[in-house]
Amino acid sequence: TSLPELIETGFPVVFIGEIAHPDAYQMHQKPLMEASVQRLIDLGHKRIAHITYAPIAFQGALDRLNVYRQTMADAGLAINESLVVQGDYSAASGYKAMQTLLANNTKPSFTALLAGNDTVALGALAALQQAGLRVPEDIAVIGYDDIPVAAYAAPPLTTVRTNPKEQGRRA
């Protein structure tokens, strides 16, 4: 039984995250994602890469990707789909995704990265440093979730605080 099928039965379900179902109560984080993209735009970045935190088969990752695309479009900025790479929750996937982004360009054609979560961002930071690129001087990086280890990255990761305790309380 899938989660949407379980919801259809009327069985009470508490789900932290996002799922494509009209009867699901969700705590949308659209404003946080919009603010992250807008912050990079306000800093002068026009070519912003995005590594999703999960495959886009997962609704939450797809939703964040769509907010990224819409915010870029609303600012009149072109969306280059070659600057979008899917992650899979892990730092290793962020590392590999950044290597893919860098391999597609002799000189990075992007000046900023919005990572779908901090774990992915930490892997991307490692790949950037290995490539001899400096953060934030060469590539600005923003993570998402404000996990405790983000403050100990070198340099400390700029990240979006999502307040998981409040999400749990509300759920």
C-alpha atoms as a PDB file:
ATOM      1  CA  THR A   1       0.000   0.000   0.000  1.00  0.00           C
ATOM      2  CA  SER A   2       1.324   3.405  -0.938  1.00  0.00           C
ATOM      3  CA  LEU A   3       1.018   6.423   1.325  1.00  0.00           C
ATOM      4  CA  PRO A   4      -1.595   8.107  -0.914  1.00  0.00           C
ATOM      5  CA  GLU A   5      -3.624   4.865  -0.886  1.00  0.00           C
ATOM      6  CA  LEU A   6      -3.421   4.757   2.913  1.00  0.00           C
ATOM      7  CA  ILE A   7      -4.662   8.347   3.117  1.00  0.00           C
ATOM      8  CA  GLU A   8      -7.572   7.398   0.829  1.00  0.00           C
ATOM      9  CA  THR A   9      -8.707   4.754   3.331  1.00  0.00           C
ATOM     10  CA  GLY A  10      -9.235   7.439   5.952  1.00  0.00           C
ATOM     11  CA  PHE A  11      -6.520   5.993   8.184  1.00  0.00           C
ATOM     12  CA  PRO A  12      -4.962   8.850  10.176  1.00  0.00           C
ATOM     13  CA  VAL A  13      -1.526   9.652   8.814  1.00  0.00           C
ATOM     14  CA  VAL A  14       1.020  12.186  10.054  1.00  0.00           C
ATOM     15  CA  PHE A  15       3.623  12.902   7.434  1.00  0.00           C
ATOM     16  CA  ILE A  16       6.490  15.331   7.812  1.00  0.00           C
ATOM     17  CA  GLY A  17       7.483  16.403   4.344  1.00  0.00           C
ATOM     18  CA  GLU A  18       5.450  16.761   1.225  1.00  0.00           C
ATOM     19  CA  ILE A  19       3.308  14.362  -0.734  1.00  0.00           C
ATOM     20  CA  ALA A  20       1.141  14.895  -3.782  1.00  0.00           C
ATOM     21  CA  HIS A  21      -2.311  14.279  -2.329  1.00  0.00           C
ATOM     22  CA  PRO A  22      -5.151  16.795  -2.122  1.00  0.00           C
ATOM     23  CA  ASP A  23      -6.192  15.733   1.408  1.00  0.00           C
ATOM     24  CA  ALA A  24      -2.706  15.836   2.903  1.00  0.00           C
ATOM     25  CA  TYR A  25      -1.962  18.665   5.333  1.00  0.00           C
ATOM     26  CA  GLN A  26       1.506  19.907   4.502  1.00  0.00           C
ATOM     27  CA  MET A  27       3.873  22.445   5.952  1.00  0.00           C
ATOM     28  CA  HIS A  28       5.068  24.105   2.765  1.00  0.00           C
ATOM     29  CA  GLN A  29       8.489  25.608   2.766  1.00  0.00           C
ATOM     30  CA  LYS A  30       8.003  27.539  -0.480  1.00  0.00           C
ATOM     31  CA  PRO A  31       8.751  30.932   1.145  1.00  0.00           C
ATOM     32  CA  LEU A  32      12.098  29.655   2.473  1.00  0.00           C
ATOM     33  CA  MET A  33      13.154  28.305  -0.918  1.00  0.00           C
ATOM     34  CA  GLU A  34      12.045  31.502  -2.669  1.00  0.00           C
ATOM     35  CA  ALA A  35      13.988  33.593  -0.165  1.00  0.00           C
ATOM     36  CA  SER A  36      17.125  31.496  -0.723  1.00  0.00           C
ATOM     37  CA  VAL A  37      17.059  31.897  -4.488  1.00  0.00           C
ATOM     38  CA  GLN A  38      16.169  35.579  -4.155  1.00  0.00           C
ATOM     39  CA  ARG A  39      19.077  36.142  -1.754  1.00  0.00           C
ATOM     40  CA  LEU A  40      21.504  34.808  -4.337  1.00  0.00           C
ATOM     41  CA  ILE A  41      19.885  36.940  -7.040  1.00  0.00           C
ATOM     42  CA  ASP A  42      20.091  40.012  -4.781  1.00  0.00           C
ATOM     43  CA  LEU A  43      23.821  39.336  -4.384  1.00  0.00           C
ATOM     44  CA  GLY A  44      24.157  39.606  -8.169  1.00  0.00           C
ATOM     45  CA  HIS A  45      24.112  35.937  -9.162  1.00  0.00           C
ATOM     46  CA  LYS A  46      22.421  35.223 -12.472  1.00  0.00           C
ATOM     47  CA  ARG A  47      23.537  31.638 -13.088  1.00  0.00           C
ATOM     48  CA  ILE A  48      22.551  29.611 -10.051  1.00  0.00           C
ATOM     49  CA  ALA A  49      23.004  25.847 -10.000  1.00  0.00           C
ATOM     50  CA  HIS A  50      20.732  23.576  -7.999  1.00  0.00           C
ATOM     51  CA  ILE A  51      21.398  20.108  -6.606  1.00  0.00           C
ATOM     52  CA  THR A  52      18.195  18.494  -5.382  1.00  0.00           C
ATOM     53  CA  TYR A  53      18.246  16.727  -2.028  1.00  0.00           C
ATOM     54  CA  ALA A  54      16.568  13.647  -3.512  1.00  0.00           C
ATOM     55  CA  PRO A  55      15.514  12.293  -6.881  1.00  0.00           C
ATOM     56  CA  ILE A  56      12.681  14.406  -8.285  1.00  0.00           C
ATOM     57  CA  ALA A  57      10.409  11.373  -8.095  1.00  0.00           C
ATOM     58  CA  PHE A  58      10.021  12.535  -4.471  1.00  0.00           C
ATOM     59  CA  GLN A  59       7.426  15.295  -4.282  1.00  0.00           C
ATOM     60  CA  GLY A  60       9.347  17.471  -1.825  1.00  0.00           C
ATOM     61  CA  ALA A  61      12.458  17.547  -4.027  1.00  0.00           C
ATOM     62  CA  LEU A  62      10.333  18.300  -7.088  1.00  0.00           C
ATOM     63  CA  ASP A  63       8.493  21.064  -5.230  1.00  0.00           C
ATOM     64  CA  ARG A  64      11.752  22.744  -4.187  1.00  0.00           C
ATOM     65  CA  LEU A  65      13.065  22.440  -7.743  1.00  0.00           C
ATOM     66  CA  ASN A  66       9.902  24.045  -9.109  1.00  0.00           C
ATOM     67  CA  VAL A  67      10.197  26.939  -6.647  1.00  0.00           C
ATOM     68  CA  TYR A  68      13.824  27.417  -7.760  1.00  0.00           C
ATOM     69  CA  ARG A  69      12.712  27.478 -11.416  1.00  0.00           C
ATOM     70  CA  GLN A  70       9.798  29.838 -10.749  1.00  0.00           C
ATOM     71  CA  THR A  71      11.850  32.267  -8.669  1.00  0.00           C
ATOM     72  CA  MET A  72      14.524  32.392 -11.368  1.00  0.00           C
ATOM     73  CA  ALA A  73      11.875  32.957 -14.047  1.00  0.00           C
ATOM     74  CA  ASP A  74      10.125  35.646 -11.973  1.00  0.00           C
ATOM     75  CA  ALA A  75      13.457  37.480 -11.791  1.00  0.00           C
ATOM     76  CA  GLY A  76      13.788  37.273 -15.578  1.00  0.00           C
ATOM     77  CA  LEU A  77      16.711  34.877 -15.382  1.00  0.00           C
ATOM     78  CA  ALA A  78      17.229  32.028 -17.823  1.00  0.00           C
ATOM     79  CA  ILE A  79      17.005  28.543 -16.401  1.00  0.00           C
ATOM     80  CA  ASN A  80      19.734  26.307 -17.715  1.00  0.00           C
ATOM     81  CA  GLU A  81      18.650  22.738 -16.998  1.00  0.00           C
ATOM     82  CA  SER A  82      22.277  21.592 -17.254  1.00  0.00           C
ATOM     83  CA  LEU A  83      22.772  23.440 -13.952  1.00  0.00           C
ATOM     84  CA  VAL A  84      20.245  21.163 -12.217  1.00  0.00           C
ATOM     85  CA  VAL A  85      21.523  17.834 -10.908  1.00  0.00           C
ATOM     86  CA  GLN A  86      19.689  15.344  -8.729  1.00  0.00           C
ATOM     87  CA  GLY A  87      21.101  14.301  -5.372  1.00  0.00           C
ATOM     88  CA  ASP A  88      20.074  11.388  -3.180  1.00  0.00           C
ATOM     89  CA  TYR A  89      20.196  12.715   0.405  1.00  0.00           C
ATOM     90  CA  SER A  90      23.901  12.011   0.894  1.00  0.00           C
ATOM     91  CA  ALA A  91      27.063  14.074   0.971  1.00  0.00           C
ATOM     92  CA  ALA A  92      28.496  11.639  -1.570  1.00  0.00           C
ATOM     93  CA  SER A  93      25.693  12.522  -3.985  1.00  0.00           C
ATOM     94  CA  GLY A  94      26.392  16.233  -3.486  1.00  0.00           C
ATOM     95  CA  TYR A  95      30.075  15.616  -4.189  1.00  0.00           C
ATOM     96  CA  LYS A  96      29.293  13.632  -7.333  1.00  0.00           C
ATOM     97  CA  ALA A  97      26.683  16.161  -8.506  1.00  0.00           C
ATOM     98  CA  MET A  98      29.157  19.029  -8.121  1.00  0.00           C
ATOM     99  CA  GLN A  99      31.771  17.055 -10.042  1.00  0.00           C
ATOM    100  CA  THR A 100      29.173  16.662 -12.808  1.00  0.00           C
ATOM    101  CA  LEU A 101      28.446  20.405 -12.792  1.00  0.00           C
ATOM    102  CA  LEU A 102      32.144  21.228 -12.942  1.00  0.00           C
ATOM    103  CA  ALA A 103      32.918  18.629 -15.631  1.00  0.00           C
ATOM    104  CA  ASN A 104      30.348  20.185 -17.950  1.00  0.00           C
ATOM    105  CA  ASN A 105      32.260  23.479 -17.916  1.00  0.00           C
ATOM    106  CA  THR A 106      35.935  24.304 -18.370  1.00  0.00           C
ATOM    107  CA  LYS A 107      35.291  27.338 -16.196  1.00  0.00           C
ATOM    108  CA  PRO A 108      32.160  27.053 -14.085  1.00  0.00           C
ATOM    109  CA  SER A 109      29.314  28.810 -15.873  1.00  0.00           C
ATOM    110  CA  PHE A 110      27.517  29.241 -12.563  1.00  0.00           C
ATOM    111  CA  THR A 111      28.457  31.531  -9.718  1.00  0.00           C
ATOM    112  CA  ALA A 112      26.209  30.105  -7.016  1.00  0.00           C
ATOM    113  CA  LEU A 113      24.727  26.847  -5.817  1.00  0.00           C
ATOM    114  CA  LEU A 114      21.503  26.265  -3.970  1.00  0.00           C
ATOM    115  CA  ALA A 115      21.676  22.789  -2.468  1.00  0.00           C
ATOM    116  CA  GLY A 116      18.497  20.906  -1.587  1.00  0.00           C
ATOM    117  CA  ASN A 117      19.804  20.101   1.885  1.00  0.00           C
ATOM    118  CA  ASP A 118      22.886  20.686   3.994  1.00  0.00           C
ATOM    119  CA  THR A 119      24.205  17.149   3.633  1.00  0.00           C
ATOM    120  CA  VAL A 120      24.258  17.490  -0.156  1.00  0.00           C
ATOM    121  CA  ALA A 121      25.804  20.964   0.227  1.00  0.00           C
ATOM    122  CA  LEU A 122      28.653  19.591   2.354  1.00  0.00           C
ATOM    123  CA  GLY A 123      29.549  17.109  -0.374  1.00  0.00           C
ATOM    124  CA  ALA A 124      29.388  19.882  -2.973  1.00  0.00           C
ATOM    125  CA  LEU A 125      31.705  22.044  -0.829  1.00  0.00           C
ATOM    126  CA  ALA A 126      34.268  19.249  -0.772  1.00  0.00           C
ATOM    127  CA  ALA A 127      34.162  18.907  -4.562  1.00  0.00           C
ATOM    128  CA  LEU A 128      34.530  22.679  -5.008  1.00  0.00           C
ATOM    129  CA  GLN A 129      37.547  22.767  -2.695  1.00  0.00           C
ATOM    130  CA  GLN A 130      39.105  19.778  -4.451  1.00  0.00           C
ATOM    131  CA  ALA A 131      38.690  21.651  -7.760  1.00  0.00           C
ATOM    132  CA  GLY A 132      40.554  24.638  -6.285  1.00  0.00           C
ATOM    133  CA  LEU A 133      37.475  26.866  -6.115  1.00  0.00           C
ATOM    134  CA  ARG A 134      36.861  29.116  -3.131  1.00  0.00           C
ATOM    135  CA  VAL A 135      33.558  29.548  -1.337  1.00  0.00           C
ATOM    136  CA  PRO A 136      32.129  32.169  -1.407  1.00  0.00           C
ATOM    137  CA  GLU A 137      34.713  34.052  -3.531  1.00  0.00           C
ATOM    138  CA  ASP A 138      34.330  31.848  -6.630  1.00  0.00           C
ATOM    139  CA  ILE A 139      31.049  30.043  -5.957  1.00  0.00           C
ATOM    140  CA  ALA A 140      28.466  31.048  -3.356  1.00  0.00           C
ATOM    141  CA  VAL A 141      26.750  28.094  -1.667  1.00  0.00           C
ATOM    142  CA  ILE A 142      23.512  27.939   0.303  1.00  0.00           C
ATOM    143  CA  GLY A 143      22.339  24.741   1.995  1.00  0.00           C
ATOM    144  CA  TYR A 144      18.954  23.925   3.462  1.00  0.00           C
ATOM    145  CA  ASP A 145      17.891  22.632   6.922  1.00  0.00           C
ATOM    146  CA  ASP A 146      20.591  24.158   9.174  1.00  0.00           C
ATOM    147  CA  ILE A 147      21.923  20.863  10.478  1.00  0.00           C
ATOM    148  CA  PRO A 148      24.324  21.310  13.424  1.00  0.00           C
ATOM    149  CA  VAL A 149      27.435  20.216  11.504  1.00  0.00           C
ATOM    150  CA  ALA A 150      26.916  23.012   8.912  1.00  0.00           C
ATOM    151  CA  ALA A 151      28.547  25.511  11.266  1.00  0.00           C
ATOM    152  CA  TYR A 152      31.709  23.384  11.348  1.00  0.00           C
ATOM    153  CA  ALA A 153      32.218  23.191   7.592  1.00  0.00           C
ATOM    154  CA  ALA A 154      35.183  25.097   6.197  1.00  0.00           C
ATOM    155  CA  PRO A 155      34.008  27.705   5.437  1.00  0.00           C
ATOM    156  CA  PRO A 156      30.877  27.517   7.597  1.00  0.00           C
ATOM    157  CA  LEU A 157      27.901  26.699   5.408  1.00  0.00           C
ATOM    158  CA  THR A 158      25.291  29.378   4.787  1.00  0.00           C
ATOM    159  CA  THR A 159      22.033  27.543   5.290  1.00  0.00           C
ATOM    160  CA  VAL A 160      18.279  27.925   5.664  1.00  0.00           C
ATOM    161  CA  ARG A 161      16.871  27.196   9.113  1.00  0.00           C
ATOM    162  CA  THR A 162      13.728  25.062   8.741  1.00  0.00           C
ATOM    163  CA  ASN A 163      12.899  24.500  12.423  1.00  0.00           C
ATOM    164  CA  PRO A 164      12.310  20.732  12.534  1.00  0.00           C
ATOM    165  CA  LYS A 165      11.231  20.873  16.201  1.00  0.00           C
ATOM    166  CA  GLU A 166       8.329  23.140  15.260  1.00  0.00           C
ATOM    167  CA  GLN A 167       7.465  20.877  12.339  1.00  0.00           C
ATOM    168  CA  GLY A 168       7.360  17.903  14.699  1.00  0.00           C
ATOM    169  CA  ARG A 169       5.256  19.804  17.234  1.00  0.00           C
ATOM    170  CA  ARG A 170       2.744  20.835  14.582  1.00  0.00           C
ATOM    171  CA  ALA A 171       2.605  17.309  13.162  1.00  0.00           C
END
